[in-house]
Amino acid sequence: MENIRVGIIGTGFGAKVHAPMFQHHNHFNVVSIATVSGKRVEETKKISGVENIYTNWKEMLEKEDLDLVVISSAPFLHKEMVVEALHRGIHVLCEKPMALNKEEAIAMCAAQKKAKKFGFINHEWRFLPARLKVKEIIEKGTLGTVHHIRYIASYPLYSSLTSRKWGWLGDREKGGGMLGAIGSHMIDSLYWWTASEFAEVFANLFSHVPEFRDEQGAIERRTADDGFQVNGKLKNGTTVTLELATAIRKPKQTYLLEIFGSKGSLVMTDDHDIQLSIDDKTFERVEFEPDLVPPKAMTPVVSRYYNGFYQMLDALADSFHSTDKHPVLADFEDGLRVQRALDGIRQSANEERKITI
C-alpha cells in the first residue's frame, strides 16, 4: 500500500501540527510545505521536519505530484487555494472555517463536485472518543427526543489577547474571530450529533479586548470577535444555547455539554467525562474508548491534538484506499452547512435580530 503524498499550504498550524501528525502516520508522507508569505523557510524546516519548502504555493501544486493538499492558511485565502488544487486534480483537506462566507463555500463545493475529488474539512474533534460516544447515545435513542442542548466553552486567552498581536485572527475581513476558530468546531459537532442544523439564530458577538498596544506604542485594532452567545432552534425542533468566552483568567480551558431529552439527560465535561441520567435517576458515568496515548517523541503542541487528529487520519487513509468517504469525516457539504450558520450568526449580531438560516 503506497503512502499518500501530502503537500501543506501554511506555516503556522500547518507546519507545527499537520506536518508532524501526518509524518507520524504510516499511510502518509509530507513531501512539501508552501509558505503563504514567502518567508520563514528555515523556521518551517525546523518546526515541521520537512526539508522541501516552497515560497509560492501555486508552484508547489504545479511541480509536486500530490495526492492530498492541506489548506492551513487564513480563511480569506481558502477559496482560491482550494479551487486551484481541485482544478489540478488533487484531493483537499481544508482547515475550518471553510471560507469567508457561504457564497465562497458554495463555489468550493461546486469545484469539488466538478473535479470529482475528495473535499474534507478538518473537524478532527468528531473523532474524540467521548464525542463518538455522545453520537452513539443520541442515535440509539437513549435520551428520547432531544429538546434542548446547552454547549458552553471557556478559553483562558486574556493574557494572549493583552500581550501580543493577533494578526489575521483579529481581523474580521480576513476570517478572524473566535466564532470561526472555535464556534465552527462547536457547530459542526452539534450538527453531527443531532443530524440536523440551525433553522434560526439570535446571537451576540463581542470583543472584550478590541485593541493591543505593543512596547513601541503601535496599536493593533481588532475587528473580529473574541467570544459569542447564540440562542437558536434546529430544524428538528431542538433548542440550542452556544457560548464561548476567551477574555478570561482561569487555570485551563473547559467545555460543558448538556443534552436534555424526553427520556433522560447527558452531561459531558471537557471531552473526558460523560454522565447519563435516565428517567430522573442519579447520574452515572458512561464508559467509552480510552484516549490514544501520543508517542513520547511528539512535542507537547502536537500531543495536544493527537487523540482526535490521529484517528481522523486513520479515516482519511481508509477513504483514500476504499474510495468511499469515511462516515465520520466532515466534507465540504458539512462545511457549507456550518458556513451558513456562521453567516447567520454574524448577521443576527450585526442587525440585533433573529435570523432564519
mmCIF file of C-alpha atoms in Angstrom:
data_model
loop_
_atom_site.group_PDB
_atom_site.id
_atom_site.type_symbol
_atom_site.label_atom_id
_atom_site.label_comp_id
_atom_site.label_asym_id
_atom_site.label_seq_id
_atom_site.Cartn_x
_atom_site.Cartn_y
_atom_site.Cartn_z
ATOM 1 C CA MET A 1 0.000 0.000 0.000
ATOM 2 C CA GLU A 2 1.672 3.225 -1.155
ATOM 3 C CA ASN A 3 1.811 6.225 1.138
ATOM 4 C CA ILE A 4 -0.476 9.156 0.369
ATOM 5 C CA ARG A 5 1.657 12.091 -0.811
ATOM 6 C CA VAL A 6 0.742 15.264 1.084
ATOM 7 C CA GLY A 7 1.512 18.910 0.431
ATOM 8 C CA ILE A 8 0.706 21.571 3.041
ATOM 9 C CA ILE A 9 -0.022 25.262 2.477
ATOM 10 C CA GLY A 10 0.624 27.277 5.627
ATOM 11 C CA THR A 11 3.480 27.531 8.087
ATOM 12 C CA GLY A 12 1.527 28.139 11.275
ATOM 13 C CA PHE A 13 -0.751 25.284 12.355
ATOM 14 C CA GLY A 14 0.143 23.513 9.121
ATOM 15 C CA ALA A 15 3.839 23.250 9.935
ATOM 16 C CA LYS A 16 3.504 22.917 13.706
ATOM 17 C CA VAL A 17 0.711 20.317 13.871
ATOM 18 C CA HIS A 18 -0.402 19.000 10.481
ATOM 19 C CA ALA A 19 3.086 18.133 9.228
ATOM 20 C CA PRO A 20 4.339 16.157 12.249
ATOM 21 C CA MET A 21 0.956 14.478 12.698
ATOM 22 C CA PHE A 22 0.857 13.266 9.095
ATOM 23 C CA GLN A 23 4.503 12.189 9.328
ATOM 24 C CA HIS A 24 3.732 10.046 12.390
ATOM 25 C CA HIS A 25 1.064 8.143 10.445
ATOM 26 C CA ASN A 26 2.114 5.088 8.444
ATOM 27 C CA HIS A 27 -0.057 5.890 5.413
ATOM 28 C CA PHE A 28 1.045 9.477 4.734
ATOM 29 C CA ASN A 29 4.187 11.223 3.580
ATOM 30 C CA VAL A 30 4.503 15.013 3.703
ATOM 31 C CA VAL A 31 6.561 15.774 0.618
ATOM 32 C CA SER A 32 6.412 19.580 0.747
ATOM 33 C CA ILE A 33 5.166 22.678 2.538
ATOM 34 C CA ALA A 34 4.461 26.083 0.961
ATOM 35 C CA THR A 35 4.672 29.326 2.886
ATOM 36 C CA VAL A 36 1.978 31.898 2.210
ATOM 37 C CA SER A 37 4.202 34.902 2.891
ATOM 38 C CA GLY A 38 7.201 33.546 1.005
ATOM 39 C CA LYS A 39 9.234 33.804 4.213
ATOM 40 C CA ARG A 40 10.063 31.626 7.266
ATOM 41 C CA VAL A 41 11.692 28.902 5.165
ATOM 42 C CA GLU A 42 14.375 27.808 7.642
ATOM 43 C CA GLU A 43 11.997 28.168 10.581
ATOM 44 C CA THR A 44 9.439 25.989 8.786
ATOM 45 C CA LYS A 45 12.047 23.296 8.118
ATOM 46 C CA LYS A 46 12.966 23.231 11.801
ATOM 47 C CA ILE A 47 9.404 23.207 13.121
ATOM 48 C CA SER A 48 7.959 20.680 10.664
ATOM 49 C CA GLY A 49 10.924 18.408 9.958
ATOM 50 C CA VAL A 50 10.171 18.784 6.233
ATOM 51 C CA GLU A 51 13.072 19.937 4.034
ATOM 52 C CA ASN A 52 11.175 20.660 0.802
ATOM 53 C CA ILE A 53 9.786 24.173 1.364
ATOM 54 C CA TYR A 54 8.225 26.341 -1.338
ATOM 55 C CA THR A 55 7.819 30.110 -1.152
ATOM 56 C CA ASN A 56 4.972 30.013 -3.690
ATOM 57 C CA TRP A 57 2.039 27.692 -3.098
ATOM 58 C CA LYS A 58 0.984 27.623 -6.760
ATOM 59 C CA GLU A 59 4.486 26.478 -7.705
ATOM 60 C CA MET A 60 4.205 23.624 -5.212
ATOM 61 C CA LEU A 61 0.898 22.484 -6.712
ATOM 62 C CA GLU A 62 2.399 22.653 -10.187
ATOM 63 C CA LYS A 63 5.684 20.863 -9.506
ATOM 64 C CA GLU A 64 4.844 18.251 -6.876
ATOM 65 C CA ASP A 65 2.963 15.015 -7.550
ATOM 66 C CA LEU A 66 0.464 15.288 -4.684
ATOM 67 C CA ASP A 67 -2.455 13.091 -3.686
ATOM 68 C CA LEU A 68 -3.697 15.461 -0.985
ATOM 69 C CA VAL A 69 -3.162 19.134 -0.235
ATOM 70 C CA VAL A 70 -3.829 20.546 3.234
ATOM 71 C CA ILE A 71 -5.050 24.150 3.183
ATOM 72 C CA SER A 72 -3.957 25.606 6.517
ATOM 73 C CA SER A 73 -3.871 29.298 5.677
ATOM 74 C CA ALA A 74 -6.070 32.177 6.832
ATOM 75 C CA PRO A 75 -9.747 31.727 5.822
ATOM 76 C CA PHE A 76 -9.755 34.589 3.312
ATOM 77 C CA LEU A 77 -7.288 32.566 1.205
ATOM 78 C CA HIS A 78 -9.118 29.232 1.316
ATOM 79 C CA LYS A 79 -11.347 29.576 -1.721
ATOM 80 C CA GLU A 80 -8.596 30.384 -4.227
ATOM 81 C CA MET A 81 -6.291 27.673 -2.910
ATOM 82 C CA VAL A 82 -8.988 25.005 -2.743
ATOM 83 C CA VAL A 83 -10.307 25.716 -6.238
ATOM 84 C CA GLU A 84 -6.789 25.701 -7.699
ATOM 85 C CA ALA A 85 -5.896 22.394 -6.041
ATOM 86 C CA LEU A 86 -9.113 20.741 -7.217
ATOM 87 C CA HIS A 87 -8.596 22.101 -10.731
ATOM 88 C CA ARG A 88 -5.255 20.276 -10.729
ATOM 89 C CA GLY A 89 -6.938 17.032 -9.667
ATOM 90 C CA ILE A 90 -5.702 16.986 -6.066
ATOM 91 C CA HIS A 91 -7.836 15.930 -3.099
ATOM 92 C CA VAL A 92 -8.239 18.629 -0.417
ATOM 93 C CA LEU A 93 -8.309 18.810 3.372
ATOM 94 C CA CYS A 94 -9.260 22.391 4.284
ATOM 95 C CA GLU A 95 -8.944 23.948 7.714
ATOM 96 C CA LYS A 96 -12.006 25.422 9.348
ATOM 97 C CA PRO A 97 -13.772 27.771 8.986
ATOM 98 C CA MET A 98 -14.264 26.685 5.384
ATOM 99 C CA ALA A 99 -14.476 30.164 3.850
ATOM 100 C CA LEU A 100 -15.265 33.830 4.406
ATOM 101 C CA ASN A 101 -18.947 33.356 3.585
ATOM 102 C CA LYS A 102 -21.470 30.908 2.175
ATOM 103 C CA GLU A 103 -21.004 32.196 -1.394
ATOM 104 C CA GLU A 104 -17.341 31.172 -1.297
ATOM 105 C CA ALA A 105 -18.240 27.844 0.293
ATOM 106 C CA ILE A 106 -20.805 27.163 -2.449
ATOM 107 C CA ALA A 107 -18.157 27.839 -5.100
ATOM 108 C CA MET A 108 -15.750 25.470 -3.341
ATOM 109 C CA CYS A 109 -18.396 22.732 -3.242
ATOM 110 C CA ALA A 110 -19.072 23.225 -6.957
ATOM 111 C CA ALA A 111 -15.357 22.931 -7.745
ATOM 112 C CA GLN A 112 -15.114 19.735 -5.699
ATOM 113 C CA LYS A 113 -18.052 18.132 -7.465
ATOM 114 C CA LYS A 114 -16.684 19.107 -10.864
ATOM 115 C CA ALA A 115 -13.248 17.686 -10.055
ATOM 116 C CA LYS A 116 -14.752 14.509 -8.562
ATOM 117 C CA LYS A 117 -12.163 14.607 -5.793
ATOM 118 C CA PHE A 118 -12.489 14.392 -2.012
ATOM 119 C CA GLY A 119 -13.096 17.660 -0.200
ATOM 120 C CA PHE A 120 -12.725 17.370 3.573
ATOM 121 C CA ILE A 121 -12.919 19.907 6.418
ATOM 122 C CA ASN A 122 -10.553 19.479 9.355
ATOM 123 C CA HIS A 123 -13.109 18.847 12.113
ATOM 124 C CA GLU A 124 -10.955 16.330 13.958
ATOM 125 C CA TRP A 125 -12.929 16.849 17.167
ATOM 126 C CA ARG A 126 -15.536 14.431 15.813
ATOM 127 C CA PHE A 127 -13.053 11.613 16.419
ATOM 128 C CA LEU A 128 -12.553 12.224 20.148
ATOM 129 C CA PRO A 129 -13.761 9.059 21.929
ATOM 130 C CA ALA A 130 -16.141 10.985 24.179
ATOM 131 C CA ARG A 131 -17.765 12.751 21.230
ATOM 132 C CA LEU A 132 -18.149 9.496 19.346
ATOM 133 C CA LYS A 133 -19.909 8.097 22.420
ATOM 134 C CA VAL A 134 -22.287 11.071 22.561
ATOM 135 C CA LYS A 135 -23.163 10.449 18.912
ATOM 136 C CA GLU A 136 -23.842 6.781 19.664
ATOM 137 C CA ILE A 137 -26.065 7.574 22.653
ATOM 138 C CA ILE A 138 -28.206 10.034 20.683
ATOM 139 C CA GLU A 139 -28.514 7.728 17.658
ATOM 140 C CA LYS A 140 -29.635 4.813 19.844
ATOM 141 C CA GLY A 141 -32.475 6.941 21.179
ATOM 142 C CA THR A 142 -31.286 6.584 24.783
ATOM 143 C CA LEU A 143 -32.225 10.198 25.534
ATOM 144 C CA GLY A 144 -35.505 10.039 23.612
ATOM 145 C CA THR A 145 -36.466 13.201 21.754
ATOM 146 C CA VAL A 146 -33.760 15.803 22.324
ATOM 147 C CA HIS A 147 -35.461 19.001 23.494
ATOM 148 C CA HIS A 148 -32.545 21.284 24.394
ATOM 149 C CA ILE A 149 -28.744 21.391 24.135
ATOM 150 C CA ARG A 150 -26.524 23.717 26.138
ATOM 151 C CA TYR A 151 -22.920 23.876 24.935
ATOM 152 C CA ILE A 152 -20.556 26.240 26.766
ATOM 153 C CA ALA A 153 -16.804 26.708 26.352
ATOM 154 C CA SER A 154 -14.238 28.917 28.034
ATOM 155 C CA TYR A 155 -10.718 29.501 26.768
ATOM 156 C CA PRO A 156 -8.407 31.464 29.106
ATOM 157 C CA LEU A 157 -6.788 33.681 26.484
ATOM 158 C CA TYR A 158 -6.796 37.020 28.302
ATOM 159 C CA SER A 159 -3.024 37.020 28.680
ATOM 160 C CA SER A 160 -2.592 36.296 24.974
ATOM 161 C CA LEU A 161 -5.112 38.954 23.974
ATOM 162 C CA THR A 162 -3.296 41.581 26.045
ATOM 163 C CA SER A 163 0.327 40.633 25.379
ATOM 164 C CA ARG A 164 0.730 40.089 21.625
ATOM 165 C CA LYS A 165 -0.632 40.866 18.192
ATOM 166 C CA TRP A 166 -3.249 38.502 16.789
ATOM 167 C CA GLY A 167 -2.751 39.330 13.119
ATOM 168 C CA TRP A 168 -5.438 37.933 10.798
ATOM 169 C CA LEU A 169 -7.147 36.172 13.708
ATOM 170 C CA GLY A 170 -8.239 39.584 14.983
ATOM 171 C CA ASP A 171 -9.316 40.812 11.541
ATOM 172 C CA ARG A 172 -12.951 40.175 10.612
ATOM 173 C CA GLU A 173 -12.315 40.836 6.903
ATOM 174 C CA LYS A 174 -9.757 38.018 6.782
ATOM 175 C CA GLY A 175 -11.985 35.492 8.508
ATOM 176 C CA GLY A 176 -10.634 36.025 12.015
ATOM 177 C CA GLY A 177 -12.537 35.708 15.270
ATOM 178 C CA MET A 178 -13.430 33.009 17.758
ATOM 179 C CA LEU A 179 -16.759 32.253 16.105
ATOM 180 C CA GLY A 180 -14.867 30.863 13.136
ATOM 181 C CA ALA A 181 -11.932 29.426 15.067
ATOM 182 C CA ILE A 182 -13.832 27.615 17.831
ATOM 183 C CA GLY A 183 -17.500 28.167 17.051
ATOM 184 C CA SER A 184 -17.185 26.330 13.732
ATOM 185 C CA HIS A 185 -15.976 23.234 15.630
ATOM 186 C CA MET A 186 -18.825 23.520 18.133
ATOM 187 C CA ILE A 187 -21.474 23.956 15.433
ATOM 188 C CA ASP A 188 -20.085 21.073 13.383
ATOM 189 C CA SER A 189 -20.232 18.749 16.395
ATOM 190 C CA LEU A 190 -23.753 19.945 17.172
ATOM 191 C CA TYR A 191 -24.894 19.239 13.602
ATOM 192 C CA TRP A 192 -23.142 15.861 13.516
ATOM 193 C CA TRP A 193 -24.575 14.718 16.861
ATOM 194 C CA THR A 194 -28.150 15.714 16.014
ATOM 195 C CA ALA A 195 -28.173 15.072 12.237
ATOM 196 C CA SER A 196 -29.830 18.483 11.993
ATOM 197 C CA GLU A 197 -28.886 22.140 11.525
ATOM 198 C CA PHE A 198 -29.996 25.593 12.610
ATOM 199 C CA ALA A 199 -33.344 26.845 11.384
ATOM 200 C CA GLU A 200 -32.977 30.170 13.209
ATOM 201 C CA VAL A 201 -30.488 32.005 15.434
ATOM 202 C CA PHE A 202 -30.374 35.036 17.693
ATOM 203 C CA ALA A 203 -26.777 35.945 18.505
ATOM 204 C CA ASN A 204 -24.338 38.308 20.155
ATOM 205 C CA LEU A 205 -20.687 38.659 19.152
ATOM 206 C CA PHE A 206 -18.376 40.632 21.399
ATOM 207 C CA SER A 207 -14.801 41.809 21.674
ATOM 208 C CA HIS A 208 -13.613 42.388 25.228
ATOM 209 C CA VAL A 209 -10.089 43.302 24.104
ATOM 210 C CA PRO A 210 -10.589 45.282 20.878
ATOM 211 C CA GLU A 211 -7.036 46.574 20.633
ATOM 212 C CA PHE A 212 -3.460 45.830 21.636
ATOM 213 C CA ARG A 213 -0.599 48.299 22.068
ATOM 214 C CA ASP A 214 2.950 46.950 21.833
ATOM 215 C CA GLU A 215 6.044 48.269 23.628
ATOM 216 C CA GLN A 216 6.764 50.709 20.801
ATOM 217 C CA GLY A 217 3.255 52.125 21.025
ATOM 218 C CA ALA A 218 1.955 50.577 17.797
ATOM 219 C CA ILE A 219 -1.749 49.757 18.062
ATOM 220 C CA GLU A 220 -3.440 46.681 16.607
ATOM 221 C CA ARG A 221 -7.162 47.319 16.332
ATOM 222 C CA ARG A 222 -9.199 44.131 16.260
ATOM 223 C CA THR A 223 -12.445 43.967 14.353
ATOM 224 C CA ALA A 224 -13.158 40.270 14.933
ATOM 225 C CA ASP A 225 -14.971 38.753 17.898
ATOM 226 C CA ASP A 226 -13.241 37.162 20.890
ATOM 227 C CA GLY A 227 -16.416 35.477 22.137
ATOM 228 C CA PHE A 228 -20.063 34.801 21.341
ATOM 229 C CA GLN A 229 -23.505 33.872 22.632
ATOM 230 C CA VAL A 230 -26.005 32.093 20.379
ATOM 231 C CA ASN A 231 -29.578 31.050 21.033
ATOM 232 C CA GLY A 232 -31.209 29.064 18.282
ATOM 233 C CA LYS A 233 -33.505 26.300 17.138
ATOM 234 C CA LEU A 234 -32.606 23.364 14.903
ATOM 235 C CA LYS A 235 -34.759 22.147 12.035
ATOM 236 C CA ASN A 236 -35.698 19.089 14.120
ATOM 237 C CA GLY A 237 -37.139 21.368 16.836
ATOM 238 C CA THR A 238 -34.263 21.119 19.337
ATOM 239 C CA THR A 239 -33.460 24.436 21.006
ATOM 240 C CA VAL A 240 -29.802 25.309 21.492
ATOM 241 C CA THR A 241 -27.592 27.604 23.575
ATOM 242 C CA LEU A 242 -23.963 28.057 22.481
ATOM 243 C CA GLU A 243 -21.442 30.229 24.308
ATOM 244 C CA LEU A 244 -17.707 30.912 24.237
ATOM 245 C CA ALA A 245 -15.650 33.298 26.368
ATOM 246 C CA THR A 246 -11.910 33.863 25.888
ATOM 247 C CA ALA A 247 -11.072 37.166 27.591
ATOM 248 C CA ILE A 248 -10.860 35.392 30.929
ATOM 249 C CA ARG A 249 -8.318 34.261 33.509
ATOM 250 C CA LYS A 250 -8.504 30.684 34.794
ATOM 251 C CA PRO A 251 -6.194 27.638 35.032
ATOM 252 C CA LYS A 252 -7.394 25.779 31.927
ATOM 253 C CA GLN A 253 -9.936 25.722 29.113
ATOM 254 C CA THR A 254 -13.216 23.954 29.805
ATOM 255 C CA TYR A 255 -16.159 22.566 27.869
ATOM 256 C CA LEU A 256 -19.588 21.738 29.218
ATOM 257 C CA LEU A 257 -22.144 19.930 27.077
ATOM 258 C CA GLU A 258 -25.640 19.283 28.440
ATOM 259 C CA ILE A 259 -28.242 17.429 26.366
ATOM 260 C CA PHE A 260 -31.800 17.189 27.670
ATOM 261 C CA GLY A 261 -34.196 14.645 26.164
ATOM 262 C CA SER A 262 -37.634 13.195 26.832
ATOM 263 C CA LYS A 263 -36.123 10.060 28.411
ATOM 264 C CA GLY A 264 -33.047 11.466 30.116
ATOM 265 C CA SER A 265 -30.112 13.858 30.246
ATOM 266 C CA LEU A 266 -26.438 13.708 29.330
ATOM 267 C CA VAL A 267 -23.580 15.837 30.650
ATOM 268 C CA MET A 268 -20.127 15.780 29.067
ATOM 269 C CA THR A 269 -17.261 17.670 30.684
ATOM 270 C CA ASP A 270 -14.049 18.565 28.861
ATOM 271 C CA ASP A 271 -14.413 15.662 26.408
ATOM 272 C CA HIS A 272 -13.247 13.287 29.157
ATOM 273 C CA ASP A 273 -16.258 12.536 31.332
ATOM 274 C CA ILE A 274 -19.822 11.594 30.334
ATOM 275 C CA GLN A 275 -22.621 11.318 32.888
ATOM 276 C CA LEU A 276 -26.041 9.906 31.979
ATOM 277 C CA SER A 277 -29.351 10.128 33.825
ATOM 278 C CA ILE A 278 -32.393 8.166 32.637
ATOM 279 C CA ASP A 279 -35.936 8.630 33.998
ATOM 280 C CA ASP A 280 -34.787 11.216 36.570
ATOM 281 C CA LYS A 281 -32.409 8.742 38.228
ATOM 282 C CA THR A 282 -28.987 9.643 39.604
ATOM 283 C CA PHE A 283 -26.324 10.457 37.035
ATOM 284 C CA GLU A 284 -23.955 7.585 36.303
ATOM 285 C CA ARG A 285 -20.650 7.666 34.460
ATOM 286 C CA VAL A 286 -20.608 6.255 30.927
ATOM 287 C CA GLU A 287 -17.627 4.191 29.832
ATOM 288 C CA PHE A 288 -16.135 4.722 26.384
ATOM 289 C CA GLU A 289 -12.943 4.026 24.465
ATOM 290 C CA PRO A 290 -9.797 5.412 26.142
ATOM 291 C CA ASP A 291 -7.852 8.288 24.650
ATOM 292 C CA LEU A 292 -4.933 7.444 22.417
ATOM 293 C CA VAL A 293 -1.525 7.875 24.024
ATOM 294 C CA PRO A 294 0.757 10.064 21.878
ATOM 295 C CA PRO A 295 4.292 8.862 21.112
ATOM 296 C CA LYS A 296 6.919 10.139 23.532
ATOM 297 C CA ALA A 297 8.822 11.758 20.661
ATOM 298 C CA MET A 298 5.941 14.143 19.946
ATOM 299 C CA THR A 299 6.183 17.720 21.158
ATOM 300 C CA PRO A 300 3.575 18.945 23.679
ATOM 301 C CA VAL A 301 1.978 21.118 20.972
ATOM 302 C CA VAL A 302 1.381 18.144 18.670
ATOM 303 C CA SER A 303 0.459 15.760 21.502
ATOM 304 C CA ARG A 304 -2.400 18.047 22.455
ATOM 305 C CA TYR A 305 -4.148 17.254 19.156
ATOM 306 C CA TYR A 306 -3.105 13.617 18.830
ATOM 307 C CA ASN A 307 -6.200 11.931 20.276
ATOM 308 C CA GLY A 308 -8.702 13.091 17.662
ATOM 309 C CA PHE A 309 -6.338 14.047 14.863
ATOM 310 C CA TYR A 310 -4.635 10.672 14.509
ATOM 311 C CA GLN A 311 -7.974 8.879 14.333
ATOM 312 C CA MET A 312 -9.104 11.359 11.683
ATOM 313 C CA LEU A 313 -6.005 10.412 9.669
ATOM 314 C CA ASP A 314 -6.986 6.748 10.016
ATOM 315 C CA ALA A 315 -10.349 7.664 8.475
ATOM 316 C CA LEU A 316 -8.675 9.701 5.735
ATOM 317 C CA ALA A 317 -6.430 6.761 4.827
ATOM 318 C CA ASP A 318 -9.441 4.426 4.781
ATOM 319 C CA SER A 319 -11.274 6.822 2.453
ATOM 320 C CA PHE A 320 -8.362 7.002 0.028
ATOM 321 C CA HIS A 321 -7.839 3.256 -0.096
ATOM 322 C CA SER A 322 -11.545 2.353 -0.337
ATOM 323 C CA THR A 323 -12.521 5.400 -2.487
ATOM 324 C CA ASP A 324 -15.551 5.864 -0.203
ATOM 325 C CA LYS A 325 -15.710 8.697 2.340
ATOM 326 C CA HIS A 326 -15.460 7.512 5.928
ATOM 327 C CA PRO A 327 -18.826 8.271 7.605
ATOM 328 C CA VAL A 328 -17.356 10.321 10.469
ATOM 329 C CA LEU A 329 -15.250 12.648 8.305
ATOM 330 C CA ALA A 330 -16.585 16.160 7.695
ATOM 331 C CA ASP A 331 -16.793 17.001 3.984
ATOM 332 C CA PHE A 332 -17.401 20.189 2.013
ATOM 333 C CA GLU A 333 -21.182 19.867 2.317
ATOM 334 C CA ASP A 334 -20.767 19.783 6.104
ATOM 335 C CA GLY A 335 -18.519 22.823 5.834
ATOM 336 C CA LEU A 336 -21.138 24.675 3.798
ATOM 337 C CA ARG A 337 -23.828 23.955 6.396
ATOM 338 C CA VAL A 338 -21.589 25.328 9.143
ATOM 339 C CA GLN A 339 -20.721 28.346 6.986
ATOM 340 C CA ARG A 340 -24.415 29.158 6.593
ATOM 341 C CA ALA A 341 -24.716 29.118 10.380
ATOM 342 C CA LEU A 342 -21.666 31.391 10.814
ATOM 343 C CA ASP A 343 -23.089 33.860 8.286
ATOM 344 C CA GLY A 344 -26.476 33.822 10.002
ATOM 345 C CA ILE A 345 -24.948 34.349 13.442
ATOM 346 C CA ARG A 346 -22.903 37.316 12.205
ATOM 347 C CA GLN A 347 -25.957 38.817 10.515
ATOM 348 C CA SER A 348 -28.013 38.364 13.677
ATOM 349 C CA ALA A 349 -25.361 40.066 15.805
ATOM 350 C CA ASN A 350 -24.958 42.932 13.331
ATOM 351 C CA GLU A 351 -28.696 43.545 12.932
ATOM 352 C CA GLU A 352 -29.641 42.649 16.522
ATOM 353 C CA ARG A 353 -32.499 40.395 15.468
ATOM 354 C CA LYS A 354 -33.463 36.768 14.928
ATOM 355 C CA ILE A 355 -32.256 35.355 11.611
ATOM 356 C CA THR A 356 -33.686 32.437 9.645
ATOM 357 C CA ILE A 357 -30.854 30.324 8.248
#
